Amino acid sequence: MRAAAEVIGSGGDPSADGGRSVTRRARAVALLRRRAPALVAGALPVLAFPRPGLDWLAWVALTPGLLLARSAPTGREAAKRGWWFGAGFILAALYWLLPTVGPGVLLLAVAAGALWAPWGYAAWALLRPGRLIAAVVVVPSVWLAAEWGRSWQSLGGPWALYGATQWRHPAVLSLASIGGVWLVTFALVAVNTALAIAAGAWFRRAGDTPPAGRPVRRTLAAVLLAVLIAAAGPLTYRSWSAPAGRPLKVALVQPGVVVGAGTRFDAGERITAALPRVDLVVWGESSVGFDLRRRPDLMARLTALARAHGPLLVNEDARDAAGRISKSAVLIGPDGERARYVKNRLVPFGEYIPLRTTLGWLTRVSKAADQNRVPGTGVVMMRAGAVDFGPLICFESTFPDLARTVVNRGARVLVYESATSTFQGSWAPPQHASLGAVRAAETGRPAVQAALTGVSAAFDERGRRIAWMDTPRRGSVVVEVTPSRGRTPYDRYGDYVPWLAVVIAAGAGLQAWRRRHPRG
């Protein structure tokens, strides 16, 4: 009976389902073979970020992807290659989320990767005819529009913005003080585009528009333009800020991987008790796993530390009396709590699940948040001694606009509390710490970060590294940073670079559509 039913269900041919399955598998394998080069090319630029740290690679790593798009037989195929390139980039950049998010990383890569489809098309349309000036303006603009779009918090946030690869090069980061990390990204993509045109000048495909001029001349022009763009950062290297008082002595406490909220609290207390007196002691994110408003005994211990060693900025991650969870930076002085800031930008899937009613199943197959944390309602200014600072928490260091907001509210120093213990041993901790250099260069303010398990770091107002306490270490590091005043062009004008990129990309897209659909 069962056999008969199976024959009927397959249309009378018991081998039909098997044949279709073989066909589907063969098509899937063929598709992967066609798209694998774009997927791999998308992963290549991630090597320019920490921990590999091949920052020089950022100037050339996009060229293979650009040449793959250029060689596509049609614009539609180039757009598909751009999509797969973007998916490969997101997968490689966020691979460390797999233990927490599981299949959510793949969903994120597919969704965010689609933003690079127009970039693939733009490369195909402008690199084949070798339109040098148009290409180095439009192609980076389309990339930047995609990068800005996927920086939306629900699409994963602005992790691995391409300009952040240059965090160890203050002269290049000077572009960030003018137009944010976005301008650094634009310069990097523009150089890659010019080099792709230089490489493409030596071969043609059937149907290519013959470029004007000889290959040697076109190559020299493209290389010269790439050099000029790369020199823009060093040529604009200057300080936009001035000292605002005496140096601030800050202690960053890093207890390392410690299991248990009580043990973690004890470790932070023990390290702090060994410190000299400083202007500010900073603990990492989730350093206090208790509701301090319901634990006067713990508050008394922290107050004693603040009285002996200086004001103490801890981070509370606990359920309140109503069962809600939030992450709060709490400033404690010799008289108790002075100020409190609640984290505004939460980590998708890690601290809340977007569309939980639809995607809540991820909690069954991964370590995604089983309860949404409650976000804060805005930034809060605090004071250590005579210095105003704006505390931000972990993931928030990835957002350029938040650092700019606290600076425009009067912050003289940027202070971050972080924890990446879930991703210990991955590339995430050093990548996260490196963002302090970018935020410092953008805003003209020194930046310090205390990470629960590392990396704790400090940078001056130009993004130059002062301290770097890597993940294997435990203890503390005391740094002196000079509070700064004055505003950079990025502080004043904000995200004008990505807005301009969106306008350019939209204008180029409209022009391409009109060429394909001329009015009758």
XYZ file of C-alpha atoms in Angstrom:
520
model
C 0.000 0.000 0.000
C 2.757 2.419 1.035
C 4.774 1.629 -2.110
C 1.713 2.262 -4.281
C 1.097 5.563 -2.572
C 4.701 6.618 -3.191
C 4.380 5.753 -6.879
C 1.157 7.790 -7.146
C 2.743 10.700 -5.273
C 5.643 10.799 -7.738
C 3.377 10.876 -10.750
C 3.689 7.155 -11.392
C 7.478 7.162 -11.695
C 9.289 6.092 -8.510
C 12.560 7.489 -9.834
C 11.137 10.940 -10.583
C 11.833 12.455 -7.167
C 15.360 11.091 -7.158
C 15.966 12.483 -10.626
C 14.729 15.913 -9.635
C 16.890 15.848 -6.505
C 19.969 15.005 -8.582
C 19.134 17.821 -10.973
C 18.687 20.310 -8.155
C 21.977 19.278 -6.604
C 23.767 19.574 -9.923
C 22.339 23.049 -10.449
C 23.334 24.074 -6.927
C 26.896 22.836 -7.471
C 27.116 24.634 -10.823
C 25.788 27.828 -9.253
C 28.311 27.625 -6.425
C 31.159 27.096 -8.866
C 30.111 30.184 -10.811
C 29.702 32.316 -7.695
C 32.546 30.949 -5.538
C 35.154 33.377 -6.955
C 32.975 36.347 -5.975
C 32.321 34.851 -2.534
C 36.054 34.332 -1.926
C 36.904 37.760 -3.323
C 34.440 39.256 -0.818
C 36.185 37.552 2.095
C 39.655 38.766 1.041
C 39.303 42.394 2.296
C 38.570 41.175 5.840
C 42.262 40.250 6.159
C 42.993 43.977 6.337
C 41.243 44.190 9.732
C 42.696 42.974 13.041
C 43.665 40.251 13.968
C 45.374 39.501 10.619
C 46.150 43.213 10.492
C 47.214 43.378 6.849
C 46.085 47.011 6.682
C 48.058 47.687 3.480
C 45.899 45.069 1.771
C 42.878 47.375 1.997
C 44.324 49.496 -0.829
C 44.203 46.564 -3.294
C 41.899 43.891 -1.812
C 38.776 45.058 -3.669
C 40.466 44.867 -7.060
C 39.729 41.142 -7.661
C 36.030 41.712 -6.947
C 35.974 44.720 -9.252
C 37.620 42.744 -12.053
C 35.136 39.885 -11.580
C 32.280 42.349 -11.983
C 33.978 43.952 -14.967
C 34.343 40.609 -16.735
C 30.679 39.651 -16.321
C 28.894 39.053 -19.658
C 25.913 41.204 -18.636
C 25.063 43.860 -16.115
C 22.619 41.459 -14.469
C 25.385 38.932 -13.927
C 27.677 41.673 -12.580
C 25.014 42.639 -10.043
C 24.736 38.993 -8.924
C 28.506 38.824 -8.491
C 28.343 42.015 -6.440
C 25.686 40.405 -4.238
C 27.805 37.313 -3.651
C 30.853 39.516 -3.026
C 28.912 41.414 -0.343
C 27.685 38.176 1.214
C 31.249 36.857 1.362
C 32.433 40.047 3.002
C 29.705 39.976 5.686
C 30.216 36.254 6.377
C 33.962 36.686 6.837
C 33.617 39.888 8.857
C 31.042 38.397 11.255
C 32.108 34.752 11.360
C 32.682 35.051 15.115
C 28.922 35.497 15.626
C 28.222 31.902 14.604
C 28.273 30.494 18.177
C 25.779 33.145 19.279
C 23.547 33.731 16.284
C 23.983 30.494 14.324
C 21.935 30.561 11.085
C 21.202 34.240 11.697
C 24.663 35.083 10.336
C 23.788 33.480 7.005
C 20.468 35.355 6.884
C 22.290 38.569 7.650
C 24.910 37.918 4.945
C 22.250 37.251 2.305
C 20.213 40.319 3.278
C 23.108 42.746 3.655
C 25.021 41.279 0.689
C 22.218 42.386 -1.613
C 23.266 45.974 -0.963
C 26.427 45.325 -3.016
C 24.523 44.279 -6.146
C 24.447 47.892 -7.457
C 28.183 48.112 -6.758
C 28.784 45.123 -9.029
C 26.640 46.684 -11.740
C 28.392 50.058 -11.428
C 31.802 48.378 -11.770
C 30.614 46.538 -14.885
C 29.162 49.681 -16.460
C 32.155 51.950 -15.828
C 35.245 49.739 -15.733
C 34.681 48.021 -19.101
C 34.860 51.268 -21.073
C 37.559 52.483 -18.669
C 35.788 55.709 -17.709
C 38.390 56.683 -15.105
C 36.964 59.830 -13.495
C 33.371 58.608 -13.529
C 34.432 55.251 -12.092
C 36.477 56.652 -9.173
C 33.532 58.857 -8.218
C 30.540 56.581 -8.803
C 31.876 53.133 -7.820
C 33.109 54.265 -4.349
C 29.846 56.176 -3.881
C 27.802 53.050 -4.548
C 30.003 51.051 -2.142
C 29.626 53.745 0.490
C 25.847 53.843 0.039
C 25.779 50.074 0.625
C 28.064 50.351 3.653
C 25.946 53.112 5.129
C 22.750 51.182 4.451
C 23.909 48.025 6.197
C 25.081 50.163 9.126
C 21.460 50.331 10.164
C 21.331 48.631 13.541
C 18.829 45.945 12.514
C 21.104 44.907 9.629
C 23.996 44.254 11.986
C 25.292 47.772 12.573
C 28.467 49.429 11.293
C 30.902 46.640 12.118
C 33.858 46.288 9.727
C 33.438 49.605 7.962
C 36.177 49.484 5.372
C 37.845 52.718 6.452
C 38.459 51.239 9.917
C 41.228 49.068 8.428
C 43.487 52.128 8.633
C 43.243 52.492 12.417
C 47.022 52.173 12.833
C 47.727 55.037 10.411
C 46.872 58.434 11.944
C 47.925 60.247 8.768
C 45.318 58.330 6.749
C 42.771 58.690 9.562
C 43.029 62.463 9.219
C 40.395 62.042 6.502
C 38.080 60.780 9.245
C 38.316 64.139 11.031
C 37.006 65.747 7.836
C 34.309 63.308 6.756
C 34.222 60.503 9.285
C 35.296 56.942 8.636
C 33.122 57.233 5.510
C 35.689 59.465 3.793
C 38.467 56.969 4.551
C 36.318 54.225 3.017
C 35.687 56.365 -0.057
C 39.422 56.937 -0.570
C 40.233 53.234 -0.216
C 37.544 52.140 -2.681
C 38.546 54.895 -5.116
C 42.157 53.686 -5.109
C 41.023 50.096 -5.690
C 38.812 51.272 -8.551
C 41.627 53.168 -10.237
C 43.928 50.140 -9.927
C 41.232 47.886 -11.401
C 40.975 50.225 -14.381
C 44.767 50.141 -14.732
C 44.720 46.335 -14.730
C 41.717 46.163 -17.037
C 43.355 48.410 -19.618
C 45.357 45.421 -20.854
C 42.521 43.079 -21.767
C 39.174 43.289 -23.521
C 36.188 41.043 -23.839
C 33.854 40.739 -26.782
C 31.342 43.545 -26.613
C 33.549 45.852 -24.527
C 33.542 49.494 -25.535
C 37.058 50.294 -26.785
C 38.560 52.716 -24.257
C 40.208 55.877 -25.505
C 43.991 56.041 -25.547
C 46.681 53.400 -25.426
C 46.931 50.891 -22.561
C 50.190 52.381 -21.236
C 48.742 55.878 -21.127
C 45.512 54.711 -19.493
C 47.428 52.660 -16.953
C 49.715 55.554 -16.003
C 46.749 57.914 -15.637
C 44.907 55.454 -13.398
C 47.958 54.732 -11.232
C 48.738 58.445 -10.879
C 45.168 59.122 -9.775
C 45.375 56.275 -7.249
C 48.564 57.762 -5.785
C 47.001 61.223 -5.510
C 43.943 59.858 -3.703
C 46.108 57.805 -1.340
C 48.129 60.932 -0.514
C 45.023 62.921 0.464
C 45.162 61.756 4.086
C 48.809 62.628 4.795
C 48.394 65.953 2.985
C 45.499 66.946 5.274
C 47.090 65.629 8.472
C 46.558 68.216 11.185
C 45.033 68.635 14.630
C 41.611 70.230 14.938
C 41.593 70.270 18.745
C 43.505 71.890 21.574
C 44.233 70.789 25.147
C 41.436 71.449 27.622
C 43.117 71.215 31.003
C 45.653 68.974 32.664
C 46.098 65.317 31.629
C 43.485 62.919 32.974
C 44.816 59.800 34.673
C 42.553 56.829 33.859
C 42.839 53.230 35.090
C 41.366 50.484 32.879
C 40.485 47.292 34.758
C 40.595 43.947 32.917
C 39.884 40.889 35.102
C 39.881 38.430 32.177
C 37.559 35.464 31.715
C 35.998 34.920 35.154
C 32.967 32.666 35.586
C 30.182 33.867 37.853
C 28.877 37.347 38.657
C 30.158 37.235 42.230
C 33.636 36.041 41.259
C 33.801 38.670 38.517
C 32.861 41.437 40.949
C 35.486 40.231 43.432
C 38.163 40.192 40.706
C 37.397 43.771 39.671
C 37.433 44.859 43.302
C 40.769 43.152 43.962
C 42.456 44.738 40.924
C 41.081 48.180 41.764
C 42.265 47.940 45.371
C 45.856 47.633 44.100
C 45.672 50.842 42.029
C 47.136 54.213 42.950
C 44.739 57.121 43.185
C 43.621 58.219 39.705
C 41.062 60.578 38.187
C 38.832 57.779 36.911
C 38.717 53.985 37.213
C 36.825 52.212 34.415
C 35.473 48.668 34.593
C 34.303 46.733 31.541
C 30.810 45.988 30.319
C 28.772 43.599 32.523
C 31.366 43.918 35.279
C 28.556 44.085 37.867
C 25.977 41.340 37.462
C 23.689 42.648 40.211
C 21.098 45.396 40.532
C 23.050 47.872 42.659
C 19.866 49.622 43.738
C 18.858 46.408 45.500
C 22.361 45.525 46.753
C 23.449 48.226 49.225
C 26.253 45.938 50.424
C 27.897 45.924 46.987
C 27.305 49.649 46.561
C 29.099 50.222 49.860
C 32.124 48.242 48.648
C 32.257 50.223 45.394
C 31.881 53.509 47.251
C 34.835 52.588 49.450
C 36.923 51.899 46.334
C 35.929 55.250 44.851
C 36.853 57.003 48.083
C 40.303 55.437 48.126
C 41.242 55.298 44.420
C 39.092 57.836 42.572
C 35.653 57.921 40.889
C 34.628 54.519 39.600
C 32.709 53.822 36.377
C 31.245 50.314 36.497
C 28.760 48.568 34.246
C 25.615 46.972 35.595
C 23.982 44.094 33.675
C 21.164 42.662 35.777
C 17.409 42.298 36.118
C 15.675 45.039 38.036
C 12.789 44.558 40.446
C 10.350 44.360 37.510
C 12.384 41.630 35.749
C 13.647 43.918 32.982
C 17.287 43.830 31.859
C 19.385 46.760 30.710
C 23.064 47.591 30.586
C 23.998 50.692 32.534
C 27.212 52.659 33.014
C 27.130 53.785 36.654
C 29.473 56.481 37.958
C 30.214 56.025 41.659
C 31.878 58.619 43.844
C 32.831 58.667 47.516
C 29.199 59.500 48.315
C 27.617 56.764 46.158
C 25.967 56.805 42.722
C 26.484 60.063 40.825
C 25.166 59.345 37.344
C 23.783 56.529 35.238
C 23.672 55.911 31.473
C 21.641 53.094 29.899
C 22.944 51.559 26.677
C 20.998 52.891 23.690
C 22.154 50.779 20.737
C 21.661 47.094 21.447
C 23.342 44.229 19.589
C 20.907 42.515 17.180
C 20.368 38.880 18.215
C 22.928 39.196 21.037
C 20.909 41.600 23.201
C 17.587 41.569 21.407
C 16.012 39.729 18.489
C 14.537 41.892 15.725
C 11.006 40.721 14.870
C 11.110 38.286 17.777
C 7.688 36.860 16.910
C 9.095 35.753 13.544
C 12.751 35.044 14.371
C 12.396 33.878 17.961
C 13.122 30.292 16.840
C 16.805 31.269 16.687
C 16.973 30.929 20.478
C 16.432 27.185 20.043
C 19.397 26.688 17.701
C 21.849 29.321 18.954
C 22.753 31.532 21.912
C 20.625 34.423 20.666
C 19.085 36.633 23.366
C 16.326 34.813 25.218
C 15.003 38.166 26.468
C 15.186 41.592 24.886
C 17.156 44.108 26.902
C 15.607 47.531 27.483
C 17.424 50.357 25.608
C 18.110 53.794 27.028
C 16.655 57.040 25.729
C 19.733 59.164 25.022
C 23.336 59.966 25.904
C 24.298 61.165 29.389
C 27.209 63.411 30.306
C 29.322 62.628 33.361
C 32.228 64.318 35.097
C 35.496 63.065 36.565
C 37.327 65.862 38.356
C 36.845 68.873 36.108
C 36.536 66.842 32.891
C 33.246 66.033 31.161
C 33.067 62.707 29.361
C 30.437 60.724 27.536
C 30.293 57.031 28.462
C 29.254 54.605 25.728
C 28.910 50.849 25.980
C 30.544 48.172 23.794
C 28.641 47.908 20.473
C 28.054 51.654 20.584
C 31.701 52.306 19.733
C 30.938 51.111 16.206
C 28.554 54.035 15.578
C 30.307 57.252 14.473
C 27.261 59.390 15.204
C 27.163 58.476 18.910
C 30.735 59.635 19.553
C 29.979 62.804 17.629
C 26.835 63.354 19.725
C 28.629 63.188 23.078
C 31.393 65.483 21.801
C 28.853 68.038 20.643
C 27.304 67.776 24.114
C 30.627 68.828 25.629
C 32.643 65.642 26.163
C 36.403 66.170 26.399
C 37.186 62.448 26.481
C 35.437 59.366 25.050
C 35.027 56.471 27.484
C 33.912 52.990 26.389
C 33.029 49.962 28.489
C 33.205 46.690 26.599
C 32.974 42.911 26.884
C 33.689 40.400 24.125
C 34.190 37.324 26.306
C 31.738 35.315 24.189
C 34.093 35.779 21.241
C 37.391 35.276 23.061
C 40.043 33.893 20.736
C 38.361 35.308 17.626
C 39.170 38.446 15.637
C 36.358 40.375 17.348
C 38.196 41.770 20.435
C 41.060 43.485 18.563
C 38.705 44.717 15.857
C 36.483 46.215 18.516
C 39.347 47.900 20.353
C 40.727 49.367 17.113
C 37.535 51.394 16.670
C 38.635 53.661 19.505
C 41.359 55.025 17.225
C 38.819 55.807 14.499
C 36.380 57.509 16.887
C 39.249 59.548 18.376
C 40.402 60.733 14.945
C 36.836 61.586 13.886
C 36.063 63.694 16.935
C 39.466 65.044 17.968
C 39.029 63.524 21.423
C 41.161 60.937 23.227
C 39.375 57.615 23.657
C 39.776 54.899 26.280
C 38.168 51.470 26.409
C 38.040 49.095 29.362
C 37.201 45.584 28.203
C 36.188 42.939 30.682
C 38.346 40.272 29.022
C 40.337 42.487 26.631
C 41.304 44.254 24.526
C 41.527 47.372 26.743
C 43.074 50.297 24.879
C 43.663 54.039 24.817
C 44.259 56.503 21.972
C 45.080 60.199 21.817
C 43.013 62.828 19.987
C 44.551 61.910 16.611
C 43.977 58.196 17.021
C 47.561 57.353 17.984
C 47.781 54.350 20.274
C 48.751 54.984 23.896
C 47.991 51.588 25.461
C 46.924 48.124 24.306
C 46.155 45.387 26.861
C 45.480 42.248 24.832
C 43.098 39.415 25.689
C 45.545 37.035 27.447
C 46.409 39.652 30.085
C 44.678 40.287 33.403
C 45.030 43.263 35.693
C 44.979 46.977 34.909
C 46.668 49.648 32.868
C 46.936 53.308 33.895
C 47.074 55.879 31.093
C 47.251 59.642 30.864
C 45.137 61.330 28.203
C 44.863 65.043 27.543
C 41.248 66.277 27.436
C 40.563 68.158 24.209
C 38.318 70.969 23.047
C 37.451 72.268 19.611
C 35.486 70.523 16.887
C 36.575 68.698 13.764
C 34.718 69.200 10.467
C 33.077 65.821 11.102
C 31.887 67.024 14.517
C 30.345 70.067 12.851
C 28.843 68.638 9.686
C 28.257 64.972 10.483
C 27.466 62.337 7.856
C 27.513 64.570 4.794
C 29.875 62.178 2.964
C 27.496 59.171 2.895
C 24.573 61.470 2.041
C 26.554 62.829 -0.894
C 27.443 59.276 -1.910
C 23.769 58.301 -1.903
C 22.942 61.282 -4.145
C 25.745 60.381 -6.581
C 24.764 56.699 -6.615
C 21.095 57.522 -7.146
C 21.929 59.981 -9.930
C 24.161 57.441 -11.682
C 21.458 54.784 -11.334
C 18.814 57.093 -12.797
C 21.092 57.940 -15.737
C 21.743 54.250 -16.403
C 17.995 53.521 -16.315
C 17.303 56.318 -18.808
C 19.916 54.951 -21.189
C 18.276 51.518 -21.052
C 14.752 52.956 -21.381
C 14.976 55.916 -23.765
C 11.777 57.823 -24.397
C 10.105 56.893 -27.585
